[in-house]
Amino acid sequence: MASAAEQMAANMSWGAFGKATELRQRILFTIGLLIVYRLGTFIPVPGIDGAALRNFMESAASGIGGILSMFTGGALSRMGIFALGIMPYISASIIVQLMASMYEPLKQLKKEGEQGRKKINQYTRYFTVVLATFQAYGLAVSLEAGDLVTDPGLFFRASTMITLVGGTMFLMWLGEQITARGIGNGISLIIFVGIIAEVPAALAQFLSQGRSGAISPAVILLVVAMVIGVLTFVVFMERSLRKIHIQYPRRQVGMKVYDGGSSHLPIKVNPAGVIPAIFASALLLLPTTLSTFSGGQGGPVMSTILAYFGPGQPLYLIFFAAMIIFFTYFYTREVAFKTEEVADNLKNQNGFIPGIRPGKRTAEYLDYVLNRILVLGSAYLALVALLPEILRSQLAIPFYFGGTSILIIVSVGMDTIQQVQSHLLAHQYEGLIEKSQLRGRRGGKTNKTKPRGPARR
């Protein structure tokens, strides 16, 4: 039999959505900020040769240029003020989280709760500024080396650095505002909207290539079937759970004895979500961005990096898979699902796994289960991320598409829908509480005004 919450969720309709004024305001606020982000991708950085940049990005659209453009919502291909995108913040988050698991002072900050988390976030912002400054300077120098600038010089480099670093910090602020005052997942929604916005243009280009005969109809059908199949597979895996049975004993409160209950602890096959793929992509993009825009003039080291770590190359695929597996384990254990904290929470709530002692034994058992789940979860992420890369390089498709973008679209879409449903459910609960309070007040007034019968003597 369905629970009350499940029945309420099933009864959600457009009428309930229309009554949820707070949710409407949150959605409109989120849409407004995302529109601001999209408008910013079309504002160019001063001093760029638009025709030369357009020709260069068309030649690099199937390679690393397509990957960069995907993560920046097309801002890099137009060299907009958001050309660095949100990737410096993601790279800074990776490094700070790695340090927080190894550096003792940061470990102590993590144990301080909310205050420690705010301090770590502050360090992440500072490091984002440093990282974005270096990336902006390298990008400005690379643009000059690639003859993509109308008036190269010190003024161009300074203005480009200030513009790009300011754009990244503004995007980081937008993401935080969406998370706090919108429908959540601000950083992920920015990347999600950037990918979705580039899909129609890529699809039109793909179909025009088919009409011109550059791509055979069989390849078009194969790509469409692959995208549908990968989407279905990702949705199935993201909804897959491993349920661990939890038992609660009888408890006595005062003179009453409450029966023990049972529940389950759900562990997703992929607890880390799309974060490992984004982290791995960020690390791959960090060294290759500069070598791409240098136009082959970045020296032998950069040329070697671009040759061996270009999309579709064996070293690129091996490094990509290794980083996805590493970050799946790391992010799950350090952020998404900390077994020691889960075991302590169960112990504090008097819950236990049948046959397992509470405390340390429970944490060891959860480690045992989690390690085996992550074997499947990391392999699934690596497969989804690498399969489109391999097929795209083998079929010579003239634009970029990858498994990371599919993972982001599905994961962020599902998380956003869950956020909206949770807000609707909270609104329905608030409505029921208000109705019960009003009935109670009416009942109280009725009892007060009800005439009493004659008193017996």
Coordinates of N, CA and C in Angstrom, one line a residue, residues 60-220:
A60 N 38.5 23.4 -35.6 CA 38.7 22.6 -34.3 C 37.4 22.1 -33.7
A61 N 36.3 22.2 -34.4 CA 35.0 21.9 -33.8 C 34.9 20.4 -33.5
S62 N 35.6 19.5 -34.2 CA 35.4 18.1 -33.9 C 36.5 17.6 -32.9
G63 N 37.3 18.5 -32.4 CA 38.4 18.1 -31.5 C 38.2 18.8 -30.2
I64 N 39.3 19.3 -29.6 CA 39.3 19.9 -28.3 C 38.5 21.2 -28.3
G65 N 38.4 21.9 -29.4 CA 37.6 23.1 -29.5 C 36.2 22.8 -29.2
G66 N 35.7 21.7 -29.7 CA 34.3 21.3 -29.4 C 34.0 21.0 -28.0
I67 N 35.0 20.4 -27.3 CA 34.8 20.1 -25.9 C 34.8 21.3 -25.1
L68 N 35.7 22.3 -25.4 CA 35.8 23.5 -24.7 C 34.5 24.3 -24.9
S69 N 34.0 24.4 -26.1 CA 32.8 25.1 -26.4 C 31.6 24.5 -25.7
M70 N 31.6 23.2 -25.6 CA 30.5 22.5 -24.9 C 30.4 22.9 -23.5
F71 N 31.5 22.9 -22.7 CA 31.5 23.3 -21.3 C 31.3 24.8 -21.1
T72 N 31.5 25.6 -22.1 CA 31.3 27.0 -21.9 C 30.0 27.5 -22.6
G73 N 29.2 26.7 -23.1 CA 27.9 27.1 -23.7 C 28.1 27.8 -25.0
G74 N 29.2 27.6 -25.7 CA 29.5 28.3 -27.0 C 30.3 29.6 -26.7
A75 N 30.5 30.0 -25.5 CA 31.2 31.3 -25.2 C 32.6 31.3 -25.7
L76 N 33.3 30.1 -25.7 CA 34.7 30.1 -26.1 C 34.8 30.2 -27.6
S77 N 33.8 29.6 -28.3 CA 33.9 29.7 -29.8 C 33.6 31.1 -30.3
R78 N 32.9 31.9 -29.5 CA 32.7 33.3 -29.8 C 33.6 34.2 -29.0
M79 N 34.5 33.6 -28.1 CA 35.4 34.4 -27.2 C 34.6 35.4 -26.5
G80 N 33.5 35.0 -25.8 CA 32.7 35.9 -25.0 C 33.3 36.1 -23.6
I81 N 32.7 37.0 -22.9 CA 33.2 37.3 -21.5 C 33.2 36.1 -20.6
F82 N 32.4 35.1 -20.9 CA 32.3 33.8 -20.1 C 33.1 32.7 -20.8
A83 N 34.2 33.1 -21.5 CA 34.9 32.1 -22.3 C 35.6 31.0 -21.4
L84 N 36.0 31.4 -20.2 CA 36.6 30.4 -19.3 C 35.5 29.5 -18.7
G85 N 34.3 30.0 -18.7 CA 33.2 29.2 -18.1 C 33.3 29.1 -16.6
I86 N 32.8 28.0 -16.1 CA 32.8 27.7 -14.7 C 33.9 26.7 -14.4
M87 N 34.7 26.3 -15.4 CA 35.7 25.2 -15.2 C 36.8 25.6 -14.2
P88 N 37.3 26.9 -14.1 CA 38.3 27.2 -13.1 C 37.8 26.9 -11.7
Y89 N 36.5 27.2 -11.4 CA 35.9 26.9 -10.1 C 35.9 25.4 -9.9
I90 N 35.5 24.6 -10.9 CA 35.5 23.1 -10.8 C 36.9 22.6 -10.5
S91 N 37.9 23.1 -11.3 CA 39.3 22.7 -11.1 C 39.7 23.0 -9.7
A92 N 39.4 24.2 -9.2 CA 39.8 24.6 -7.8 C 39.1 23.7 -6.8
S93 N 37.8 23.4 -7.0 CA 37.1 22.5 -6.1 C 37.8 21.1 -6.0
I94 N 38.3 20.6 -7.2 CA 39.0 19.3 -7.2 C 40.2 19.4 -6.3
I95 N 41.0 20.4 -6.5 CA 42.3 20.5 -5.8 C 42.1 20.7 -4.3
V96 N 41.1 21.6 -3.9 CA 40.9 21.8 -2.5 C 40.3 20.6 -1.8
Q97 N 39.5 19.8 -2.5 CA 38.9 18.6 -1.9 C 40.0 17.5 -1.8
L98 N 40.9 17.5 -2.8 CA 42.1 16.6 -2.6 C 42.9 16.9 -1.4
M99 N 43.2 18.2 -1.3 CA 44.0 18.7 -0.2 C 43.3 18.5 1.2
A100 N 42.0 18.6 1.2 CA 41.2 18.4 2.4 C 41.2 17.0 2.9
S101 N 41.5 16.1 2.0 CA 41.6 14.7 2.4 C 43.0 14.3 2.8
M102 N 44.0 15.1 2.6 CA 45.4 14.8 2.9 C 46.0 15.8 3.8
Y103 N 45.7 17.1 3.8 CA 46.3 18.1 4.6 C 45.6 18.3 5.9
E104 N 46.3 18.1 7.0 CA 45.7 18.0 8.3 C 44.8 19.3 8.7
P105 N 45.3 20.5 8.5 CA 44.5 21.7 8.9 C 43.2 21.7 8.2
L106 N 43.1 21.3 6.9 CA 41.9 21.3 6.2 C 41.0 20.2 6.7
K107 N 41.6 19.1 7.1 CA 40.8 18.0 7.7 C 40.1 18.4 8.9
Q108 N 40.8 19.2 9.7 CA 40.2 19.7 11.0 C 39.0 20.7 10.6
L109 N 39.2 21.5 9.6 CA 38.1 22.4 9.1 C 36.9 21.6 8.7
K110 N 37.1 20.5 8.1 CA 35.9 19.7 7.6 C 35.1 19.1 8.8
K111 N 35.8 18.9 10.0 CA 35.1 18.4 11.1 C 34.4 19.4 11.9
E112 N 34.6 20.7 11.6 CA 33.9 21.8 12.3 C 32.5 22.1 11.9
G113 N 32.0 21.3 11.0 CA 30.6 21.5 10.6 C 30.4 22.6 9.6
E114 N 29.3 23.4 9.8 CA 28.9 24.4 8.9 C 30.0 25.5 8.8
Q115 N 30.6 25.9 9.9 CA 31.6 27.0 9.8 C 32.8 26.5 9.1
G116 N 33.2 25.3 9.3 CA 34.4 24.7 8.5 C 34.1 24.6 7.0
R117 N 32.9 24.3 6.7 CA 32.5 24.2 5.3 C 32.5 25.6 4.6
K118 N 32.1 26.6 5.3 CA 32.1 27.9 4.8 C 33.6 28.4 4.6
K119 N 34.4 28.0 5.5 CA 35.8 28.4 5.4 C 36.5 27.7 4.2
I120 N 36.2 26.4 4.0 CA 36.7 25.7 2.8 C 36.2 26.3 1.5
N121 N 34.9 26.7 1.5 CA 34.3 27.3 0.3 C 35.0 28.7 0.0
Q122 N 35.4 29.4 1.1 CA 36.1 30.6 0.9 C 37.5 30.4 0.3
Y123 N 38.2 29.4 0.7 CA 39.5 29.1 0.1 C 39.3 28.6 -1.3
T124 N 38.2 27.9 -1.6 CA 38.0 27.5 -3.0 C 37.8 28.7 -3.9
R125 N 37.1 29.7 -3.4 CA 36.9 31.0 -4.2 C 38.2 31.7 -4.5
Y126 N 39.0 31.8 -3.4 CA 40.3 32.4 -3.6 C 41.2 31.7 -4.6
F127 N 41.2 30.4 -4.5 CA 42.0 29.6 -5.5 C 41.4 29.7 -6.9
T128 N 40.1 29.8 -7.0 CA 39.5 30.0 -8.3 C 40.0 31.3 -9.0
V129 N 40.1 32.4 -8.2 CA 40.6 33.6 -8.8 C 42.1 33.4 -9.3
V130 N 42.9 32.7 -8.5 CA 44.3 32.5 -8.9 C 44.3 31.6 -10.2
L131 N 43.5 30.6 -10.2 CA 43.6 29.7 -11.3 C 43.0 30.3 -12.6
A132 N 41.9 31.1 -12.4 CA 41.3 31.8 -13.6 C 42.3 32.8 -14.1
T133 N 43.1 33.5 -13.2 CA 44.0 34.5 -13.7 C 45.1 33.9 -14.5
F134 N 45.6 32.7 -14.1 CA 46.7 32.0 -14.9 C 46.1 31.6 -16.2
Q135 N 44.9 31.0 -16.2 CA 44.3 30.5 -17.4 C 43.9 31.7 -18.4
A136 N 43.5 32.8 -17.8 CA 43.2 33.9 -18.7 C 44.4 34.5 -19.4
Y137 N 45.5 34.6 -18.6 CA 46.8 35.1 -19.1 C 47.3 34.1 -20.2
G138 N 47.2 32.8 -19.9 CA 47.7 31.9 -21.0 C 46.8 31.9 -22.2
L139 N 45.5 32.1 -22.0 CA 44.6 32.2 -23.2 C 44.9 33.4 -24.0
A140 N 45.2 34.6 -23.3 CA 45.5 35.8 -24.0 C 46.8 35.7 -24.9
V141 N 47.8 35.1 -24.3 CA 49.0 34.9 -25.0 C 48.9 33.9 -26.1
S142 N 48.1 32.9 -25.9 CA 47.8 31.9 -27.0 C 47.0 32.5 -28.1
L143 N 46.1 33.4 -27.8 CA 45.3 34.1 -28.9 C 46.3 35.0 -29.7
E144 N 47.2 35.6 -29.1 CA 48.1 36.4 -29.8 C 49.0 35.6 -30.7
A145 N 49.5 34.4 -30.1 CA 50.3 33.5 -30.9 C 49.6 32.9 -32.1
G146 N 48.3 32.8 -32.0 CA 47.5 32.2 -33.1 C 47.0 33.2 -34.1
D147 N 47.5 34.5 -34.0 CA 47.0 35.6 -34.9 C 45.5 35.7 -34.9
L148 N 44.9 35.7 -33.7 CA 43.5 35.9 -33.6 C 43.1 37.2 -32.9
V149 N 44.1 38.1 -32.8 CA 43.9 39.4 -32.2 C 44.1 40.5 -33.1
T150 N 43.3 41.6 -33.1 CA 43.5 42.7 -34.0 C 44.6 43.6 -33.5
D151 N 44.8 43.8 -32.2 CA 45.9 44.7 -31.7 C 46.5 44.1 -30.5
P152 N 47.5 43.1 -30.7 CA 48.2 42.5 -29.6 C 49.0 43.4 -28.8
G153 N 49.2 43.1 -27.6 CA 50.1 43.9 -26.7 C 49.7 43.8 -25.3
L154 N 50.3 44.6 -24.4 CA 50.1 44.5 -23.0 C 48.6 44.9 -22.6
F155 N 48.1 45.9 -23.3 CA 46.7 46.4 -23.0 C 45.7 45.2 -23.3
F156 N 45.9 44.5 -24.4 CA 45.0 43.4 -24.7 C 45.1 42.4 -23.7
R157 N 46.3 42.0 -23.3 CA 46.4 41.0 -22.2 C 45.8 41.4 -20.9
A158 N 46.0 42.6 -20.5 CA 45.4 43.0 -19.2 C 43.9 43.1 -19.3
S159 N 43.3 43.6 -20.4 CA 41.9 43.7 -20.5 C 41.3 42.3 -20.6
T160 N 41.9 41.4 -21.3 CA 41.4 40.1 -21.5 C 41.4 39.3 -20.1
M161 N 42.5 39.5 -19.4 CA 42.5 38.9 -18.0 C 41.4 39.4 -17.1
I162 N 41.3 40.7 -17.1 CA 40.3 41.3 -16.2 C 38.9 40.8 -16.6
T163 N 38.6 40.8 -17.9 CA 37.3 40.4 -18.4 C 37.0 39.0 -18.1
L164 N 37.9 38.1 -18.4 CA 37.7 36.6 -18.3 C 37.6 36.2 -16.8
V165 N 38.5 36.8 -16.0 CA 38.4 36.4 -14.5 C 37.1 37.0 -13.9
G166 N 36.7 38.2 -14.3 CA 35.4 38.7 -13.8 C 34.3 37.9 -14.3
G167 N 34.3 37.4 -15.5 CA 33.2 36.6 -16.0 C 33.1 35.3 -15.3
T168 N 34.2 34.7 -15.0 CA 34.2 33.4 -14.2 C 33.6 33.6 -12.8
M169 N 34.1 34.7 -12.1 CA 33.6 35.0 -10.8 C 32.1 35.3 -10.8
F170 N 31.7 36.0 -11.8 CA 30.2 36.3 -11.9 C 29.4 35.0 -12.1
L171 N 29.9 34.1 -12.9 CA 29.2 32.8 -13.1 C 29.2 32.1 -11.8
M172 N 30.3 32.1 -11.0 CA 30.3 31.4 -9.8 C 29.2 32.0 -8.8
W173 N 29.1 33.3 -8.8 CA 28.1 34.0 -8.0 C 26.7 33.6 -8.5
L174 N 26.5 33.6 -9.8 CA 25.2 33.1 -10.4 C 24.8 31.7 -9.9
G175 N 25.8 30.8 -10.0 CA 25.5 29.5 -9.5 C 25.1 29.4 -8.0
E176 N 25.8 30.2 -7.2 CA 25.5 30.2 -5.8 C 24.1 30.8 -5.5
Q177 N 23.7 31.8 -6.3 CA 22.4 32.4 -6.1 C 21.3 31.4 -6.6
I178 N 21.5 30.7 -7.7 CA 20.5 29.7 -8.1 C 20.4 28.6 -7.0
T179 N 21.5 28.2 -6.4 CA 21.4 27.2 -5.4 C 20.7 27.7 -4.2
A180 N 20.9 28.9 -3.8 CA 20.3 29.4 -2.5 C 18.9 29.9 -2.7
R181 N 18.6 30.6 -3.8 CA 17.3 31.2 -4.0 C 16.5 30.7 -5.1
G182 N 17.1 29.8 -5.9 CA 16.4 29.1 -7.0 C 16.0 27.7 -6.7
I183 N 16.1 26.8 -7.7 CA 15.7 25.5 -7.4 C 16.9 24.5 -7.2
G184 N 18.1 25.1 -6.9 CA 19.2 24.3 -6.5 C 20.1 23.9 -7.7
N185 N 21.3 23.2 -7.4 CA 22.2 22.7 -8.4 C 22.6 23.8 -9.4
G186 N 23.0 25.0 -8.8 CA 23.3 26.2 -9.6 C 24.4 25.9 -10.6
I187 N 25.6 25.4 -10.2 CA 26.7 25.2 -11.1 C 26.4 24.2 -12.1
S188 N 25.7 23.1 -11.7 CA 25.4 22.0 -12.7 C 24.4 22.6 -13.7
L189 N 23.4 23.4 -13.3 CA 22.4 24.0 -14.2 C 23.1 24.9 -15.2
I190 N 24.1 25.6 -14.8 CA 24.8 26.5 -15.8 C 25.4 25.6 -16.9
I191 N 26.1 24.6 -16.5 CA 26.7 23.7 -17.5 C 25.6 23.0 -18.4
F192 N 24.5 22.6 -17.7 CA 23.4 21.9 -18.4 C 22.8 22.8 -19.5
V193 N 22.6 24.1 -19.1 CA 22.0 25.0 -20.1 C 22.9 25.3 -21.2
G194 N 24.2 25.4 -20.9 CA 25.2 25.6 -22.0 C 25.2 24.5 -23.0
I195 N 25.1 23.2 -22.5 CA 25.1 22.1 -23.4 C 23.8 22.0 -24.2
I196 N 22.7 22.2 -23.5 CA 21.4 22.2 -24.2 C 21.3 23.3 -25.3
A197 N 21.9 24.4 -25.0 CA 21.8 25.5 -26.0 C 22.6 25.2 -27.3
E198 N 23.6 24.4 -27.2 CA 24.4 24.1 -28.3 C 23.9 22.9 -29.1
V199 N 22.9 22.2 -28.6 CA 22.4 21.0 -29.3 C 21.7 21.3 -30.6
P200 N 20.8 22.3 -30.7 CA 20.2 22.6 -32.0 C 21.2 22.9 -33.1
A201 N 22.2 23.7 -32.8 CA 23.1 24.1 -33.9 C 23.9 22.8 -34.3
A202 N 24.4 22.0 -33.3 CA 25.1 20.8 -33.7 C 24.2 19.8 -34.5
L203 N 23.0 19.7 -34.1 CA 22.1 18.8 -34.8 C 21.8 19.3 -36.3
A204 N 21.6 20.6 -36.4 CA 21.5 21.2 -37.8 C 22.7 20.9 -38.6
Q205 N 23.9 21.1 -38.0 CA 25.1 20.9 -38.8 C 25.3 19.4 -39.2
F206 N 24.9 18.5 -38.2 CA 25.0 17.1 -38.5 C 24.0 16.7 -39.7
L207 N 22.8 17.2 -39.6 CA 21.9 16.9 -40.7 C 22.3 17.5 -42.0
S208 N 22.8 18.7 -42.0 CA 23.3 19.3 -43.3 C 24.4 18.5 -43.9
Q209 N 25.3 18.0 -43.0 CA 26.4 17.1 -43.5 C 25.8 15.9 -44.2
G210 N 24.7 15.4 -43.6 CA 24.1 14.2 -44.2 C 23.4 14.5 -45.6
R211 N 22.8 15.7 -45.7 CA 22.2 16.1 -46.9 C 23.2 16.3 -48.0
S212 N 24.4 16.9 -47.6 CA 25.4 17.1 -48.6 C 26.2 15.9 -49.0
G213 N 26.0 14.8 -48.3 CA 26.7 13.5 -48.6 C 28.0 13.3 -47.9
A214 N 28.4 14.2 -47.0 CA 29.6 14.1 -46.3 C 29.5 12.9 -45.3
I215 N 28.3 12.7 -44.8 CA 28.0 11.6 -43.9 C 27.0 10.7 -44.5
S216 N 27.2 9.4 -44.4 CA 26.2 8.5 -45.0 C 25.0 8.3 -44.1
P217 N 23.8 8.0 -44.7 CA 22.6 7.8 -43.8 C 22.8 6.7 -42.8
A218 N 23.6 5.7 -43.1 CA 23.9 4.6 -42.1 C 24.5 5.2 -40.8
V219 N 25.5 6.1 -41.0 CA 26.2 6.7 -39.9 C 25.2 7.6 -39.1
I220 N 24.3 8.3 -39.8 CA 23.3 9.1 -39.1 C 22.4 8.3 -38.2

